[in-house]
Amino acid sequence: MEHYDERQKLERGKAFRWGFFASILTDAALCLLTTYGVAFTPYTLFVFAIWPPAAVCITQMILRDAYEGVRESGGKIGITAAFLCGLLLIMRTVARGEALMPNGVLADGAAILCTGLCATLIGMVYWCKQLWDWLRQKEA
């Protein structure tokens, strides 16, 4: 596996900065929501605090070409599996007709939907970036 060069380290730092800002904004939004009476199950609160900032950080690394190991076939299989699992979670939540907010409490169905959306977003960004890079390389 290749080692990161200086540019990749700088780009990773920028991606982690975006993830950190997303974490602060997510936590602030969750704090405001709970202050104004929106209740969360513990699992849902955990997922909402973790997945969106992680998705921001990962997508930034993909867009900035600052990731290692994903270009190899094992990494491509892993990210494709995560993408498909995300789609499966979305379809599961919709097919079951799970209530996202029964009795005014954001329930585990909302957490599962959030997980699915974030995993799907990451996979879509990765494969769109791969297509974009392939098209640019083909033009050159």
CSV table of C-alpha atoms in Angstrom, one decimal:
chain,number,residue,atom,x,y,z
A,1,MET,CA,0.0,0.0,0.0
A,2,GLU,CA,1.3,3.4,-0.9
A,3,HIS,CA,2.1,6.0,1.8
A,4,TYR,CA,0.5,9.4,1.8
A,5,ASP,CA,2.4,12.1,0.2
A,6,GLU,CA,2.5,15.7,1.6
A,7,ARG,CA,-0.4,16.9,-0.6
A,8,GLN,CA,-2.6,14.0,0.6
A,9,LYS,CA,-1.8,14.8,4.2
A,10,LEU,CA,-2.8,18.4,3.7
A,11,GLU,CA,-6.0,17.4,2.0
A,12,ARG,CA,-6.8,14.9,4.7
A,13,GLY,CA,-6.4,17.6,7.2
A,14,LYS,CA,-8.9,19.8,5.3
A,15,ALA,CA,-11.3,16.9,5.1
A,16,PHE,CA,-11.0,16.3,8.9
A,17,ARG,CA,-11.6,20.0,9.5
A,18,TRP,CA,-14.8,19.8,7.5
A,19,GLY,CA,-15.8,16.8,9.5
A,20,PHE,CA,-15.1,18.6,12.7
A,21,PHE,CA,-17.2,21.6,11.6
A,22,ALA,CA,-20.0,19.2,10.6
A,23,SER,CA,-19.7,17.6,14.1
A,24,ILE,CA,-20.0,20.9,15.8
A,25,LEU,CA,-23.0,21.9,13.7
A,26,THR,CA,-24.7,18.5,14.1
A,27,ASP,CA,-24.2,18.7,17.9
A,28,ALA,CA,-25.6,22.2,18.0
A,29,ALA,CA,-28.6,21.2,16.0
A,30,LEU,CA,-29.2,18.2,18.2
A,31,CYS,CA,-28.9,20.4,21.3
A,32,LEU,CA,-31.4,22.9,19.9
A,33,LEU,CA,-33.8,20.2,18.9
A,34,THR,CA,-33.7,18.6,22.4
A,35,THR,CA,-34.0,22.0,24.0
A,36,TYR,CA,-37.2,22.7,22.0
A,37,GLY,CA,-38.8,19.4,22.9
A,38,VAL,CA,-37.8,16.9,20.3
A,39,ALA,CA,-37.0,13.6,21.9
A,40,PHE,CA,-34.6,11.0,20.6
A,41,THR,CA,-34.0,7.4,21.5
A,42,PRO,CA,-30.4,7.0,22.7
A,43,TYR,CA,-29.4,5.0,19.6
A,44,THR,CA,-30.9,7.6,17.3
A,45,LEU,CA,-29.1,10.4,19.1
A,46,PHE,CA,-25.8,8.5,18.8
A,47,VAL,CA,-26.3,7.8,15.1
A,48,PHE,CA,-27.3,11.4,14.3
A,49,ALA,CA,-24.2,12.7,16.1
A,50,ILE,CA,-21.8,10.3,14.4
A,51,TRP,CA,-22.9,9.5,10.8
A,52,PRO,CA,-23.4,13.0,9.2
A,53,PRO,CA,-20.0,14.3,10.3
A,54,ALA,CA,-18.3,11.1,9.3
A,55,ALA,CA,-20.1,11.2,5.9
A,56,VAL,CA,-18.9,14.8,5.4
A,57,CYS,CA,-15.3,13.8,6.3
A,58,ILE,CA,-15.2,10.7,4.1
A,59,THR,CA,-16.8,12.5,1.1
A,60,GLN,CA,-14.3,15.3,1.4
A,61,MET,CA,-11.4,12.8,1.4
A,62,ILE,CA,-12.9,11.1,-1.7
A,63,LEU,CA,-13.4,14.4,-3.6
A,64,ARG,CA,-9.9,15.6,-2.7
A,65,ASP,CA,-8.2,12.3,-3.6
A,66,ALA,CA,-6.8,12.0,-0.1
A,67,TYR,CA,-7.7,8.4,0.7
A,68,GLU,CA,-5.5,5.3,0.6
A,69,GLY,CA,-6.5,1.7,-0.1
A,70,VAL,CA,-9.9,2.5,-1.7
A,71,ARG,CA,-8.5,2.4,-5.2
A,72,GLU,CA,-7.4,-1.2,-4.8
A,73,SER,CA,-10.0,-3.9,-5.6
A,74,GLY,CA,-10.6,-4.8,-2.0
A,75,GLY,CA,-11.4,-1.1,-1.2
A,76,LYS,CA,-13.7,-0.9,-4.2
A,77,ILE,CA,-15.5,-4.0,-3.1
A,78,GLY,CA,-15.8,-2.6,0.5
A,79,ILE,CA,-17.2,0.8,-0.6
A,80,THR,CA,-19.6,-0.9,-3.0
A,81,ALA,CA,-20.8,-3.2,-0.2
A,82,ALA,CA,-21.3,-0.2,2.0
A,83,PHE,CA,-23.3,1.6,-0.8
A,84,LEU,CA,-25.5,-1.5,-1.3
A,85,CYS,CA,-26.1,-1.9,2.4
A,86,GLY,CA,-27.1,1.7,2.6
A,87,LEU,CA,-29.6,1.2,-0.2
A,88,LEU,CA,-30.9,-1.9,1.6
A,89,LEU,CA,-31.3,0.0,4.9
A,90,ILE,CA,-33.3,2.7,3.0
A,91,MET,CA,-35.5,0.2,1.3
A,92,ARG,CA,-36.0,-1.7,4.5
A,93,THR,CA,-37.1,1.4,6.4
A,94,VAL,CA,-39.5,2.4,3.6
A,95,ALA,CA,-40.9,-1.1,2.9
A,96,ARG,CA,-41.6,-1.7,6.6
A,97,GLY,CA,-43.3,1.6,6.8
A,98,GLU,CA,-41.4,2.3,10.1
A,99,ALA,CA,-42.5,5.3,12.0
A,100,LEU,CA,-39.6,7.7,12.2
A,101,MET,CA,-41.2,9.7,15.0
A,102,PRO,CA,-43.8,7.8,17.0
A,103,ASN,CA,-45.2,9.7,19.9
A,104,GLY,CA,-42.9,12.7,19.2
A,105,VAL,CA,-39.7,10.7,19.7
A,106,LEU,CA,-37.2,10.2,16.9
A,107,ALA,CA,-37.0,6.4,16.9
A,108,ASP,CA,-34.6,3.8,15.7
A,109,GLY,CA,-36.2,3.8,12.2
A,110,ALA,CA,-34.9,7.4,11.8
A,111,ALA,CA,-31.4,6.2,12.8
A,112,ILE,CA,-31.5,3.3,10.4
A,113,LEU,CA,-32.6,5.7,7.6
A,114,CYS,CA,-29.8,8.2,8.5
A,115,THR,CA,-27.3,5.4,8.4
A,116,GLY,CA,-28.6,4.2,5.0
A,117,LEU,CA,-28.6,7.7,3.6
A,118,CYS,CA,-25.0,8.4,4.7
A,119,ALA,CA,-23.6,5.1,3.4
A,120,THR,CA,-25.4,5.6,0.1
A,121,LEU,CA,-24.1,9.1,-0.2
A,122,ILE,CA,-20.6,8.0,0.4
A,123,GLY,CA,-20.9,5.3,-2.2
A,124,MET,CA,-22.5,7.6,-4.8
A,125,VAL,CA,-19.7,10.2,-4.3
A,126,TYR,CA,-17.0,7.6,-4.6
A,127,TRP,CA,-18.4,6.1,-7.8
A,128,CYS,CA,-19.2,9.5,-9.4
A,129,LYS,CA,-15.7,10.6,-8.6
A,130,GLN,CA,-14.3,7.4,-10.2
A,131,LEU,CA,-16.4,8.1,-13.3
A,132,TRP,CA,-15.3,11.7,-13.4
A,133,ASP,CA,-11.6,10.8,-13.1
A,134,TRP,CA,-12.0,8.1,-15.8
A,135,LEU,CA,-13.7,10.6,-18.2
A,136,ARG,CA,-11.0,13.3,-17.5
A,137,GLN,CA,-8.3,10.7,-18.1
A,138,LYS,CA,-10.0,9.5,-21.3
A,139,GLU,CA,-10.0,13.1,-22.6
A,140,ALA,CA,-6.3,13.6,-22.0
